Tab-separated table of N, CA, C and O in Angstrom:
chain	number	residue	atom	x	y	z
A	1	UNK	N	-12.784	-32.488	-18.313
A	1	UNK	CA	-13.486	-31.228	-18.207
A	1	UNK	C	-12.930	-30.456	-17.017
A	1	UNK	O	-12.691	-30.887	-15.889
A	2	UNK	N	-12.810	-29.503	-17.393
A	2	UNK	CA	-11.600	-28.518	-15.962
A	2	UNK	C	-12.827	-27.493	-15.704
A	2	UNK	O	-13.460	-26.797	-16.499
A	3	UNK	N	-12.924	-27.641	-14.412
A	3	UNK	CA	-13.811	-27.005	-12.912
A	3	UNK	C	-13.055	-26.260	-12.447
A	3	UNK	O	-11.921	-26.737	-12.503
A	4	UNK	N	-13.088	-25.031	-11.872
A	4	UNK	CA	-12.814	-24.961	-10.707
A	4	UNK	C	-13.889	-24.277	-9.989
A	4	UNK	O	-14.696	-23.680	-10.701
A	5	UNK	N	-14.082	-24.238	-8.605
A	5	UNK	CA	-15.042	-23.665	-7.741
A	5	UNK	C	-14.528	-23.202	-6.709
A	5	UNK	O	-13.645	-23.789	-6.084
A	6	UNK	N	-15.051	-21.996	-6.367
A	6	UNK	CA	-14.903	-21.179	-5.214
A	6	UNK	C	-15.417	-21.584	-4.543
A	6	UNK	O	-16.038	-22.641	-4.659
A	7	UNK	N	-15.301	-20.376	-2.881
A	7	UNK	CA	-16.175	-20.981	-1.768
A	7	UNK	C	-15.447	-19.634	-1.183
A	7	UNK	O	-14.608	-19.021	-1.843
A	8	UNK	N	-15.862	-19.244	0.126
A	8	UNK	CA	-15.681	-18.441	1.492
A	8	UNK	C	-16.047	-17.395	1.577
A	8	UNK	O	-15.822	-16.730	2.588
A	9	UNK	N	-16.936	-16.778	0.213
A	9	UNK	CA	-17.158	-15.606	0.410
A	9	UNK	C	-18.291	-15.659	1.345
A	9	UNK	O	-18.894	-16.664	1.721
A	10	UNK	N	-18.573	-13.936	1.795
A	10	UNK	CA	-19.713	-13.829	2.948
A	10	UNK	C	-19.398	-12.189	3.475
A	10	UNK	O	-18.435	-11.495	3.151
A	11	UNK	N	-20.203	-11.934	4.121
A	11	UNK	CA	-20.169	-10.598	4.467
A	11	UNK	C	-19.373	-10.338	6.103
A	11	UNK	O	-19.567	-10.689	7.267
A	12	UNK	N	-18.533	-9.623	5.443
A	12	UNK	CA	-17.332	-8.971	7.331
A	12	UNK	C	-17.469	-7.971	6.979
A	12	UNK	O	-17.733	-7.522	5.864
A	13	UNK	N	-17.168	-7.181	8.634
A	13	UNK	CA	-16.816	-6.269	8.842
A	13	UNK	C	-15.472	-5.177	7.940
A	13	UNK	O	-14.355	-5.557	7.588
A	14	UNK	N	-16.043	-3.883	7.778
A	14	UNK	CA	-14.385	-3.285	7.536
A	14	UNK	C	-13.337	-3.679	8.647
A	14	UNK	O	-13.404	-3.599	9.873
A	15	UNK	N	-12.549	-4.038	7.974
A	15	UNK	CA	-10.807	-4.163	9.009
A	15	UNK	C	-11.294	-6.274	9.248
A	15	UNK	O	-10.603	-7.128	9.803
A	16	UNK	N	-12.334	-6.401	8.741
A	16	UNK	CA	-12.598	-8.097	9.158
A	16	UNK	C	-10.990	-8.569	7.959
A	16	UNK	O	-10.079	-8.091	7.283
A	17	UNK	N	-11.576	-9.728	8.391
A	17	UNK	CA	-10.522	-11.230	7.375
A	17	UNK	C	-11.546	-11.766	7.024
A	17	UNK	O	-12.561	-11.621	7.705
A	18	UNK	N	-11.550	-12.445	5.991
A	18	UNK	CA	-11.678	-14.011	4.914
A	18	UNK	C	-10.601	-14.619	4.260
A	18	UNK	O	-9.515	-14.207	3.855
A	19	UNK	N	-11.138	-15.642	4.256
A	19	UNK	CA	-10.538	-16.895	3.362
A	19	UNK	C	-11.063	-17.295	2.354
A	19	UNK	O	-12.115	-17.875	2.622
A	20	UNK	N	-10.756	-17.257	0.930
A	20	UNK	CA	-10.997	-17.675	-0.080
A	20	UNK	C	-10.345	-19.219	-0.302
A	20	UNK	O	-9.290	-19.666	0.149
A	21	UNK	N	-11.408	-19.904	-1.208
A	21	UNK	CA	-10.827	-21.139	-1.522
A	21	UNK	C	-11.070	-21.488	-2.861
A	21	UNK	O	-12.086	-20.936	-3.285
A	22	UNK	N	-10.412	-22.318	-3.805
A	22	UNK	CA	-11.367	-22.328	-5.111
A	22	UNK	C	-10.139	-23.908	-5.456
A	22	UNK	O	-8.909	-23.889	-5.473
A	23	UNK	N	-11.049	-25.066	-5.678
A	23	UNK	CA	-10.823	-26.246	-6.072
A	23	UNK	C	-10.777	-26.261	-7.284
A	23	UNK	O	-11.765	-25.854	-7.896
A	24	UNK	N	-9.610	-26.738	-8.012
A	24	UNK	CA	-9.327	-27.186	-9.743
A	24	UNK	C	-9.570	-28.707	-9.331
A	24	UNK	O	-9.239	-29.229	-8.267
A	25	UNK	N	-10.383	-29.451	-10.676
A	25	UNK	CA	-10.128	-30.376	-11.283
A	25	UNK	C	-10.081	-30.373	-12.458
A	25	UNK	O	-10.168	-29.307	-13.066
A	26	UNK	N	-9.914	-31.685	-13.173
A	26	UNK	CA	-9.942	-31.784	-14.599
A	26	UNK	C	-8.461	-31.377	-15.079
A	26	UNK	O	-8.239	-31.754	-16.230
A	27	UNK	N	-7.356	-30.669	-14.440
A	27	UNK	CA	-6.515	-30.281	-15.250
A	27	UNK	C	-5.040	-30.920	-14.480
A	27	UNK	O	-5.204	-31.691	-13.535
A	28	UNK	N	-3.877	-30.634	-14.838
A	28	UNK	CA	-2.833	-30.873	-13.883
A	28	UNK	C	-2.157	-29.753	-12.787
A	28	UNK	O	-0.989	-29.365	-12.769
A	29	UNK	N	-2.909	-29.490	-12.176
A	29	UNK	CA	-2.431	-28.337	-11.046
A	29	UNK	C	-1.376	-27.857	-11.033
A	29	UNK	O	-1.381	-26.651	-11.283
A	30	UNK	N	-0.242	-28.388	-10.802
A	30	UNK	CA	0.951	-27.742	-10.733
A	30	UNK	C	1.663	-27.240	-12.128
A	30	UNK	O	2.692	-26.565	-12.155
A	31	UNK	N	0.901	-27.709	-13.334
A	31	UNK	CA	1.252	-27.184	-14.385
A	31	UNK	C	0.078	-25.787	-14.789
A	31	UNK	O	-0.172	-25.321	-15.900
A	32	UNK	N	-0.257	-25.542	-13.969
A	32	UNK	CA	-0.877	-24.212	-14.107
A	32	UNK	C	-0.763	-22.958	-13.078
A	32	UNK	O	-0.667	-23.135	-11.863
A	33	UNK	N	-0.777	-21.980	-13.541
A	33	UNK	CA	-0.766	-20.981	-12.702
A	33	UNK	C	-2.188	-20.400	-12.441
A	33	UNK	O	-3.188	-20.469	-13.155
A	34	UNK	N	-2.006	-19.793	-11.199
A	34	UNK	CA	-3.852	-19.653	-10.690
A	34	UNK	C	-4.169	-18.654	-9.918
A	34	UNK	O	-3.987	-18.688	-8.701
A	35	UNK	N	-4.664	-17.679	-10.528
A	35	UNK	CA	-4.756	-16.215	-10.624
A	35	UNK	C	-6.348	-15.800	-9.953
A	35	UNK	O	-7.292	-16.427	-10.433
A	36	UNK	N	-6.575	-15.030	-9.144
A	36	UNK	CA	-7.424	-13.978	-8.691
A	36	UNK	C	-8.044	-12.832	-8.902
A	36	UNK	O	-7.583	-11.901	-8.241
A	37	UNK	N	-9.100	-12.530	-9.726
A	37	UNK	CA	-10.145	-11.556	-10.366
A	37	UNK	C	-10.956	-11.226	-9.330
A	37	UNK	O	-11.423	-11.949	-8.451
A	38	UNK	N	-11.088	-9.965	-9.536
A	38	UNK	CA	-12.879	-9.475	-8.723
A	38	UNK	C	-13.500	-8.427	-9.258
A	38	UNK	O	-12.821	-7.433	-9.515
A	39	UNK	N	-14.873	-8.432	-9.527
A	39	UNK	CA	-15.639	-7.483	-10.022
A	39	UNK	C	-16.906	-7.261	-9.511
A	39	UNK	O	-17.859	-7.997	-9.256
A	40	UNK	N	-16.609	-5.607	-9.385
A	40	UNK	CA	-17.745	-5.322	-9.011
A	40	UNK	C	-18.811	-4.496	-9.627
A	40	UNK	O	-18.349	-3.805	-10.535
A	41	UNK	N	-20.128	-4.332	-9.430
A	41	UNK	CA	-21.740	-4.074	-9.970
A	41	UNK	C	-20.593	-3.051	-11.180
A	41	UNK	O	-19.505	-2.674	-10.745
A	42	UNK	N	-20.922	-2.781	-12.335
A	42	UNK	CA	-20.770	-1.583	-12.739
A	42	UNK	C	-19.104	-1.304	-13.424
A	42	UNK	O	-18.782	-0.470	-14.271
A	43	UNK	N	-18.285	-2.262	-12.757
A	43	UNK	CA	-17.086	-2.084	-13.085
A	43	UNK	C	-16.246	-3.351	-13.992
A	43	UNK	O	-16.886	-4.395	-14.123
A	44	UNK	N	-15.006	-3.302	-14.546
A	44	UNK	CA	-14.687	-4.139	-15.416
A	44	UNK	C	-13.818	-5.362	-13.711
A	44	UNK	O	-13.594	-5.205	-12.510
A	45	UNK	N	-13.657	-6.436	-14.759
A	45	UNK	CA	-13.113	-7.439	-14.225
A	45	UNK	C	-11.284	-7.028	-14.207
A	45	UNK	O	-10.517	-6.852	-15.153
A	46	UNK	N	-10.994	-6.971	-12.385
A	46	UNK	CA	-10.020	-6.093	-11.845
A	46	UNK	C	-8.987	-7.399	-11.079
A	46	UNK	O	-9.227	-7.854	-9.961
A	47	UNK	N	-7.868	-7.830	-11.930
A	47	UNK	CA	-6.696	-8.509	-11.182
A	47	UNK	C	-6.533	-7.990	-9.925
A	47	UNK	O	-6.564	-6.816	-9.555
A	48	UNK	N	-6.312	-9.248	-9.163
A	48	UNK	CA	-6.468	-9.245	-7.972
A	48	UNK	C	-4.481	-9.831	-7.246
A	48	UNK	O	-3.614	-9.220	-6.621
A	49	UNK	N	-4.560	-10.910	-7.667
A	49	UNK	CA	-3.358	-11.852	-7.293
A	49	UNK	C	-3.338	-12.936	-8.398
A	49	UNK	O	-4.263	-13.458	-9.019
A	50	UNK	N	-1.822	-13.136	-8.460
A	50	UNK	CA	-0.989	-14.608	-9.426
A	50	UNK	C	0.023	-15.194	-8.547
A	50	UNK	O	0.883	-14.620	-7.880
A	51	UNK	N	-0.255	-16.537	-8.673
A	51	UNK	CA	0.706	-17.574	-8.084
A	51	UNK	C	0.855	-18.234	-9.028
A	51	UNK	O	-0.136	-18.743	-9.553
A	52	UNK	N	2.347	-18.476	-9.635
A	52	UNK	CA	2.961	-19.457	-10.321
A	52	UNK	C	4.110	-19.633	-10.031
A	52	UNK	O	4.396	-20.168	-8.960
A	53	UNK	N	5.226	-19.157	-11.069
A	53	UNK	CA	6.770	-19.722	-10.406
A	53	UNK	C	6.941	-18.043	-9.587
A	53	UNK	O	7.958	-17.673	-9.001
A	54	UNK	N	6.024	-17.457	-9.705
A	54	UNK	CA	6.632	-16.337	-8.495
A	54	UNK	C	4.808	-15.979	-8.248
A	54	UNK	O	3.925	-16.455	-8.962
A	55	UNK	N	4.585	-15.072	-7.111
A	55	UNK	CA	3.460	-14.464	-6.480
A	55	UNK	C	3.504	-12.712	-6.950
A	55	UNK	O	4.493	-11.993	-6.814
A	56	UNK	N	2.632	-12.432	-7.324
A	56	UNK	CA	2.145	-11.029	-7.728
A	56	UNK	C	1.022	-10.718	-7.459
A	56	UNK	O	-0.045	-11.281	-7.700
A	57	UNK	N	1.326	-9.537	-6.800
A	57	UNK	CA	-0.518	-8.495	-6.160
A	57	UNK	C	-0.789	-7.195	-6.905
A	57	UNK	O	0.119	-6.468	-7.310
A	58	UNK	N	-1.881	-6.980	-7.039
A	58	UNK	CA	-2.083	-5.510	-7.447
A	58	UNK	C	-1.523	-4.697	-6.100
A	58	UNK	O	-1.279	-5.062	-4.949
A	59	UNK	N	-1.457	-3.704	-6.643
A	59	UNK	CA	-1.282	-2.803	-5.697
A	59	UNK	C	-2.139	-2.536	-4.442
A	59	UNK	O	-1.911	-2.061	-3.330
A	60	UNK	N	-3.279	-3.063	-5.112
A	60	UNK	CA	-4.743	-2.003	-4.390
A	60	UNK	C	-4.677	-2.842	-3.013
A	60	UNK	O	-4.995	-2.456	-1.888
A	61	UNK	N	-4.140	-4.184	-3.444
A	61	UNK	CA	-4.392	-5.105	-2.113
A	61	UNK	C	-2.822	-5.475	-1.506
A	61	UNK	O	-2.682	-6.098	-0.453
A	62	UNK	N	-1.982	-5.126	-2.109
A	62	UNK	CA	-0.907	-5.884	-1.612
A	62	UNK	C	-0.343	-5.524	-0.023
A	62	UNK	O	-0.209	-4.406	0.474
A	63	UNK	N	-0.155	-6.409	0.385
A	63	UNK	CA	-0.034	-6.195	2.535
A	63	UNK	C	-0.945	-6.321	3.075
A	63	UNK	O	-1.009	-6.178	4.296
A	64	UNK	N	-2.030	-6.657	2.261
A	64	UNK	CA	-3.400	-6.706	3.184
A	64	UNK	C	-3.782	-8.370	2.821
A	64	UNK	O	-4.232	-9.094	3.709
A	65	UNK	N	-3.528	-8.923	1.303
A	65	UNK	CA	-3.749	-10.274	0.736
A	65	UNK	C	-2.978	-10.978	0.457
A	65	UNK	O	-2.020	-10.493	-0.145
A	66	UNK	N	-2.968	-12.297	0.697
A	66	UNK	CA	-2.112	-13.394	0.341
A	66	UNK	C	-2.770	-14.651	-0.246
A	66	UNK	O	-3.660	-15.329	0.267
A	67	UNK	N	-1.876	-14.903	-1.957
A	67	UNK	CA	-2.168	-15.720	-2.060
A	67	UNK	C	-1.202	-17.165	-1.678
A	67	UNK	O	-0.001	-17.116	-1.412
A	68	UNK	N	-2.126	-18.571	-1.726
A	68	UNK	CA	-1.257	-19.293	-1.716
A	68	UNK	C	-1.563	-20.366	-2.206
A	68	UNK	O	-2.395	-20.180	-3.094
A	69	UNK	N	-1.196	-21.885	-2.019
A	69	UNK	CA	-1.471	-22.817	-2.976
A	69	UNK	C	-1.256	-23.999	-2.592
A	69	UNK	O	-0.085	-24.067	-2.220
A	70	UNK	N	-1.950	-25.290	-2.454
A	70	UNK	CA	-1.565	-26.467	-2.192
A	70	UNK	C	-1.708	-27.368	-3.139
A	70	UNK	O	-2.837	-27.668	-3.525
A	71	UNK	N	-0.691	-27.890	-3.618
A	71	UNK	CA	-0.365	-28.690	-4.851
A	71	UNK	C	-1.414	-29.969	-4.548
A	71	UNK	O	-2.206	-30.390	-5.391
A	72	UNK	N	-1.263	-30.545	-3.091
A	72	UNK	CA	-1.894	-31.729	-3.222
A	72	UNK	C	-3.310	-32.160	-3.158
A	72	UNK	O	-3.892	-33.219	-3.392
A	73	UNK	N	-3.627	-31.109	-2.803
A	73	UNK	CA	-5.370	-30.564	-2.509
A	73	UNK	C	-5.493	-29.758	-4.078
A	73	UNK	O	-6.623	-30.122	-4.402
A	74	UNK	N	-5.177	-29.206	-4.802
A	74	UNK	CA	-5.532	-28.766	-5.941
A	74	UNK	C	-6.341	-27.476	-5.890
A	74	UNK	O	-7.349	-27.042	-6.448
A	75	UNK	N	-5.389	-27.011	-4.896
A	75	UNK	CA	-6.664	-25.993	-4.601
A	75	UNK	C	-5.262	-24.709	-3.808
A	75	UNK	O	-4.216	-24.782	-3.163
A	76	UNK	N	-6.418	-23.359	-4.587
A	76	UNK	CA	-5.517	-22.148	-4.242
A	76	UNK	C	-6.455	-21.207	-3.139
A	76	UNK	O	-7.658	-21.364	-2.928
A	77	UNK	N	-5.436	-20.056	-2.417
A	77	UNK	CA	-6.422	-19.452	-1.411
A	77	UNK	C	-6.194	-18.296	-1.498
A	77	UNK	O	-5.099	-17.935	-1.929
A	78	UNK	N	-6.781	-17.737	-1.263
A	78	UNK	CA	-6.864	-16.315	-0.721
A	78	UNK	C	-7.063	-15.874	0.876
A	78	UNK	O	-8.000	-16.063	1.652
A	79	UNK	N	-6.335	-15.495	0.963
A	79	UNK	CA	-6.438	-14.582	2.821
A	79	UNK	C	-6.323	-13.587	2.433
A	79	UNK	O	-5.432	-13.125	1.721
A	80	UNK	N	-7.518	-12.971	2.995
A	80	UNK	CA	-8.099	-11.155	2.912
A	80	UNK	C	-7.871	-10.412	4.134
A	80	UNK	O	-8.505	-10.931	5.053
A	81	UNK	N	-7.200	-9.383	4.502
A	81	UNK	CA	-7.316	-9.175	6.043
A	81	UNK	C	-7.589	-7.759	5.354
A	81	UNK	O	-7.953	-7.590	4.190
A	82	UNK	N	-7.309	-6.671	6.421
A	82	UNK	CA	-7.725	-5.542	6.901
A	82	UNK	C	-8.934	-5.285	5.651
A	82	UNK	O	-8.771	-4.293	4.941
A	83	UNK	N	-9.449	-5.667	5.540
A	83	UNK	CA	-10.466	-5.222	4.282
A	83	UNK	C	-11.332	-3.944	4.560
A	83	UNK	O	-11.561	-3.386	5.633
A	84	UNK	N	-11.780	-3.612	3.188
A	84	UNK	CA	-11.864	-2.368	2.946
A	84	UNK	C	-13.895	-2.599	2.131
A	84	UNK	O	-14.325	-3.448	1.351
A	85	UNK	N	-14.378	-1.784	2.599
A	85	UNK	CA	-15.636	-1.459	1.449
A	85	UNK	C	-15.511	-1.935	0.008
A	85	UNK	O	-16.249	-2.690	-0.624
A	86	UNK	N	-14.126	-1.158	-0.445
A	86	UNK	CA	-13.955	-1.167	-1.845
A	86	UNK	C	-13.823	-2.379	-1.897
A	86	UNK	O	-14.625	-2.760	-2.749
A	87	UNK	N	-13.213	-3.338	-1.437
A	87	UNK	CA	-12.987	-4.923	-1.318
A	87	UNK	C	-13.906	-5.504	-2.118
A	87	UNK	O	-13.609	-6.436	-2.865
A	88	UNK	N	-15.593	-4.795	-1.997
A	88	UNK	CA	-16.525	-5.771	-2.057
A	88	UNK	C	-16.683	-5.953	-3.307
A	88	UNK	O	-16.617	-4.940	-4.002
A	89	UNK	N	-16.905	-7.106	-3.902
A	89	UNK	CA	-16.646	-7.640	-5.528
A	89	UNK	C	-17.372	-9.107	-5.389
A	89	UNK	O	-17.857	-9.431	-4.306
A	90	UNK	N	-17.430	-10.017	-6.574
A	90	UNK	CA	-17.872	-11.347	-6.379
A	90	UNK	C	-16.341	-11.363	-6.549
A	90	UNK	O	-15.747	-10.331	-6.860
A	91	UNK	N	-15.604	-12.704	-6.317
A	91	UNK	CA	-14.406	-13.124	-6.470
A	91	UNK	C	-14.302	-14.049	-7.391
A	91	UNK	O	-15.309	-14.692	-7.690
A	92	UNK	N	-13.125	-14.290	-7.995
A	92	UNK	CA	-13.471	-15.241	-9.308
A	92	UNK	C	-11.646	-16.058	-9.137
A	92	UNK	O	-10.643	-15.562	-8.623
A	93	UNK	N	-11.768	-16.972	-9.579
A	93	UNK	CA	-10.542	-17.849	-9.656
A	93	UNK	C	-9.964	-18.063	-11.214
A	93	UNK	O	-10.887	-18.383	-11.963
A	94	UNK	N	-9.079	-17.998	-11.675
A	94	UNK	CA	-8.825	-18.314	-12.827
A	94	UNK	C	-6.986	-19.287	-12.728
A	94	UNK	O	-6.034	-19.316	-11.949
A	95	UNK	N	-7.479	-20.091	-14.388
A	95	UNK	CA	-6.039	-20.482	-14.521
A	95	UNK	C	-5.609	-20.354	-15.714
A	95	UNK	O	-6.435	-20.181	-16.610
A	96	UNK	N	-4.192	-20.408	-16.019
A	96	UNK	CA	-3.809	-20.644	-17.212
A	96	UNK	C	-2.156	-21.597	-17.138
A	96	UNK	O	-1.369	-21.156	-16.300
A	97	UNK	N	-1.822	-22.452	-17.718
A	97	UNK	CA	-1.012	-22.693	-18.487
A	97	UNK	C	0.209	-21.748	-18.100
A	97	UNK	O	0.241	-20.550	-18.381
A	98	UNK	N	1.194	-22.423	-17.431
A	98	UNK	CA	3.201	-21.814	-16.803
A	98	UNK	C	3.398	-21.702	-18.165
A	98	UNK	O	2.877	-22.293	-19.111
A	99	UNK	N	4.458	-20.618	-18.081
A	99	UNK	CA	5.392	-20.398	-18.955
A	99	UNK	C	5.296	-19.303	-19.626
A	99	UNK	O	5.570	-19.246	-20.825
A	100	UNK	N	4.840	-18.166	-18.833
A	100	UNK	CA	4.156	-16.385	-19.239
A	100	UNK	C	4.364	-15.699	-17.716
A	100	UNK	O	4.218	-16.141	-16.576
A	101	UNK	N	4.736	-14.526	-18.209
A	101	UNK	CA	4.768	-13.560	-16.659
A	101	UNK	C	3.383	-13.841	-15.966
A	101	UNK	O	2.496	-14.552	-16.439
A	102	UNK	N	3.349	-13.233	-14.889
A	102	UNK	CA	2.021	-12.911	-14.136
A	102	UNK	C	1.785	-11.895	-15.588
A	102	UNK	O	2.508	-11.109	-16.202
A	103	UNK	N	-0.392	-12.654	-15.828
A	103	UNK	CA	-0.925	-11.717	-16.975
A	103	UNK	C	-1.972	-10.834	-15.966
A	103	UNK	O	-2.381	-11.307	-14.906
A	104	UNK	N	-2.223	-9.925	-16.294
A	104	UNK	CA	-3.636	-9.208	-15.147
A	104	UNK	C	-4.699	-9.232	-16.557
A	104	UNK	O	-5.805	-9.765	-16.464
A	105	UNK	N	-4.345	-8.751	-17.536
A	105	UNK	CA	-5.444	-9.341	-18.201
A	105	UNK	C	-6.481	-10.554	-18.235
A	105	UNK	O	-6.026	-11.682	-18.430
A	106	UNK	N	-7.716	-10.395	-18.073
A	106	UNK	CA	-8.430	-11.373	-17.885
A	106	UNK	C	-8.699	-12.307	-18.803
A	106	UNK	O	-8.955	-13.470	-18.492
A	107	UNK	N	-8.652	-11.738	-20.400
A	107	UNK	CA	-8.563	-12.230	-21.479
A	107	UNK	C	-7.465	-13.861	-21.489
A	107	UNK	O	-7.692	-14.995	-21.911
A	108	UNK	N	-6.006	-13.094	-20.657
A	108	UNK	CA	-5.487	-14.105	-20.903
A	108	UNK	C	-5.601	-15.787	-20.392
A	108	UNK	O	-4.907	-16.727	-20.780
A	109	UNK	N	-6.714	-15.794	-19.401
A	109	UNK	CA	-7.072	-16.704	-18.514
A	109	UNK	C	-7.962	-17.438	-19.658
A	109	UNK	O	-8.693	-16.731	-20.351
A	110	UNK	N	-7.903	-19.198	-19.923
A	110	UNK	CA	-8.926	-19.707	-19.992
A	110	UNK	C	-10.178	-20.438	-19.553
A	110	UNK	O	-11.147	-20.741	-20.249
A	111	UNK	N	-9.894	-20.745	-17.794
A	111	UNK	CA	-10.581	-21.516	-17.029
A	111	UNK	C	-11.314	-20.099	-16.354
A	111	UNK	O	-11.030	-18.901	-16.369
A	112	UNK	N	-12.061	-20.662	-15.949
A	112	UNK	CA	-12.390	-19.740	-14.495
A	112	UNK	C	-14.003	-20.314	-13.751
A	112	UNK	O	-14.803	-21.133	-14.204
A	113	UNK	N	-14.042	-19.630	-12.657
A	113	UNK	CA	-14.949	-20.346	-11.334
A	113	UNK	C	-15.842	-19.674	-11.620
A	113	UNK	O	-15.704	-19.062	-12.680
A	114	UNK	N	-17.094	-19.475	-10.878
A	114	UNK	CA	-18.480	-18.726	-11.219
A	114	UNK	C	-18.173	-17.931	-10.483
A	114	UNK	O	-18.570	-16.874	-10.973
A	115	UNK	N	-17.591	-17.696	-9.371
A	115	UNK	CA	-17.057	-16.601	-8.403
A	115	UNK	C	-17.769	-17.417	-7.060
A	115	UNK	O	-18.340	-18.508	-7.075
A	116	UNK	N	-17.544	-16.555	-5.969
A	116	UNK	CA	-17.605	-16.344	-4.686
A	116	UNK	C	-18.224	-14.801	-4.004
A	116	UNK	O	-17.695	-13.888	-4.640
A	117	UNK	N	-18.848	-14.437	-3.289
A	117	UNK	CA	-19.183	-12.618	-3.295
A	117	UNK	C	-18.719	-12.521	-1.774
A	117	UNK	O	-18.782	-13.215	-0.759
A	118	UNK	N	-18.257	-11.383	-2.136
A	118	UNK	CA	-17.418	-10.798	-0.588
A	118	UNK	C	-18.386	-9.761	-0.765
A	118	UNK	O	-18.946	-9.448	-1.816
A	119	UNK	N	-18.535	-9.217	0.469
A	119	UNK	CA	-19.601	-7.976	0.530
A	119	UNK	C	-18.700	-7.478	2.331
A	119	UNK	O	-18.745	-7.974	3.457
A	120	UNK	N	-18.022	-6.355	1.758
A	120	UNK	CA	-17.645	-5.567	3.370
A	120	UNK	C	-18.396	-4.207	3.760
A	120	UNK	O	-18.222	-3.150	3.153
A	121	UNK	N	-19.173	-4.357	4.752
A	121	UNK	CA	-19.838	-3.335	5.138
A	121	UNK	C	-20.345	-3.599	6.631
A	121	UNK	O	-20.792	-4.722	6.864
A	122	UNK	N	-20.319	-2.850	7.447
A	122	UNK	CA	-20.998	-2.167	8.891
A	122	UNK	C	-22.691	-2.803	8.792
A	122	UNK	O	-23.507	-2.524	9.670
């Protein structure tokens, strides 16, 4: 049965940092790629970041987020820095199965976490 679970969300400051974390089991880690969603009240579910045989950001975040990945821990991260209001979303983890470009479609994901909630505000 394939899990994965988030963790680090919490409320910062604009211009704050977080760390996202989200643990896979159940599956073989390094044979999956493991992708970053966030959505917020009202809006559709918005690609965030993909790590597989290469790293891809949306635009909205790229220079500000990094993803990354530890094979032996089974587990992928997110580092959030200069963050923004708009930032604020629950965060969600997803995976799928190497051997496809980075997808931003959410459709194409079959796993995913219950999320994590970032909330940036004063």
């Amino acid at each position: 049965q394939v899990q994965l679970v988030e963790s680090g969300g919490g409320l910062v400051q604009p211009g704050g940092s977080l760390r996202l974390s989200c643990v896979a089991s159940g599956l073989t880690f390094r044979n999956y790629a493991m992708a970053w969603f966030r959505q917020a009240p009202g809006k559709e579910r918005e690609f965030v970041c993909w790590s597989g045989a290469t790293t891809y950001y949306a635009d909205s975040v790229k220079g500000r987020f990094t993803i990354s990945r530890d094979n032996t821990k089974n587990t992928v991260y997110l580092e959030m820095n200069s963050l923004k209001p708009e930032d604020t979303a629950a965060y969600y983890c997803a995976a799928k199965l190497l051997g496809s470009p980075p997808q931003r479609d959410p459709n194409a994901y079959g796993y995913w976490g219950q999320g994590t909630q970032v909330i940036v505000s004063s």
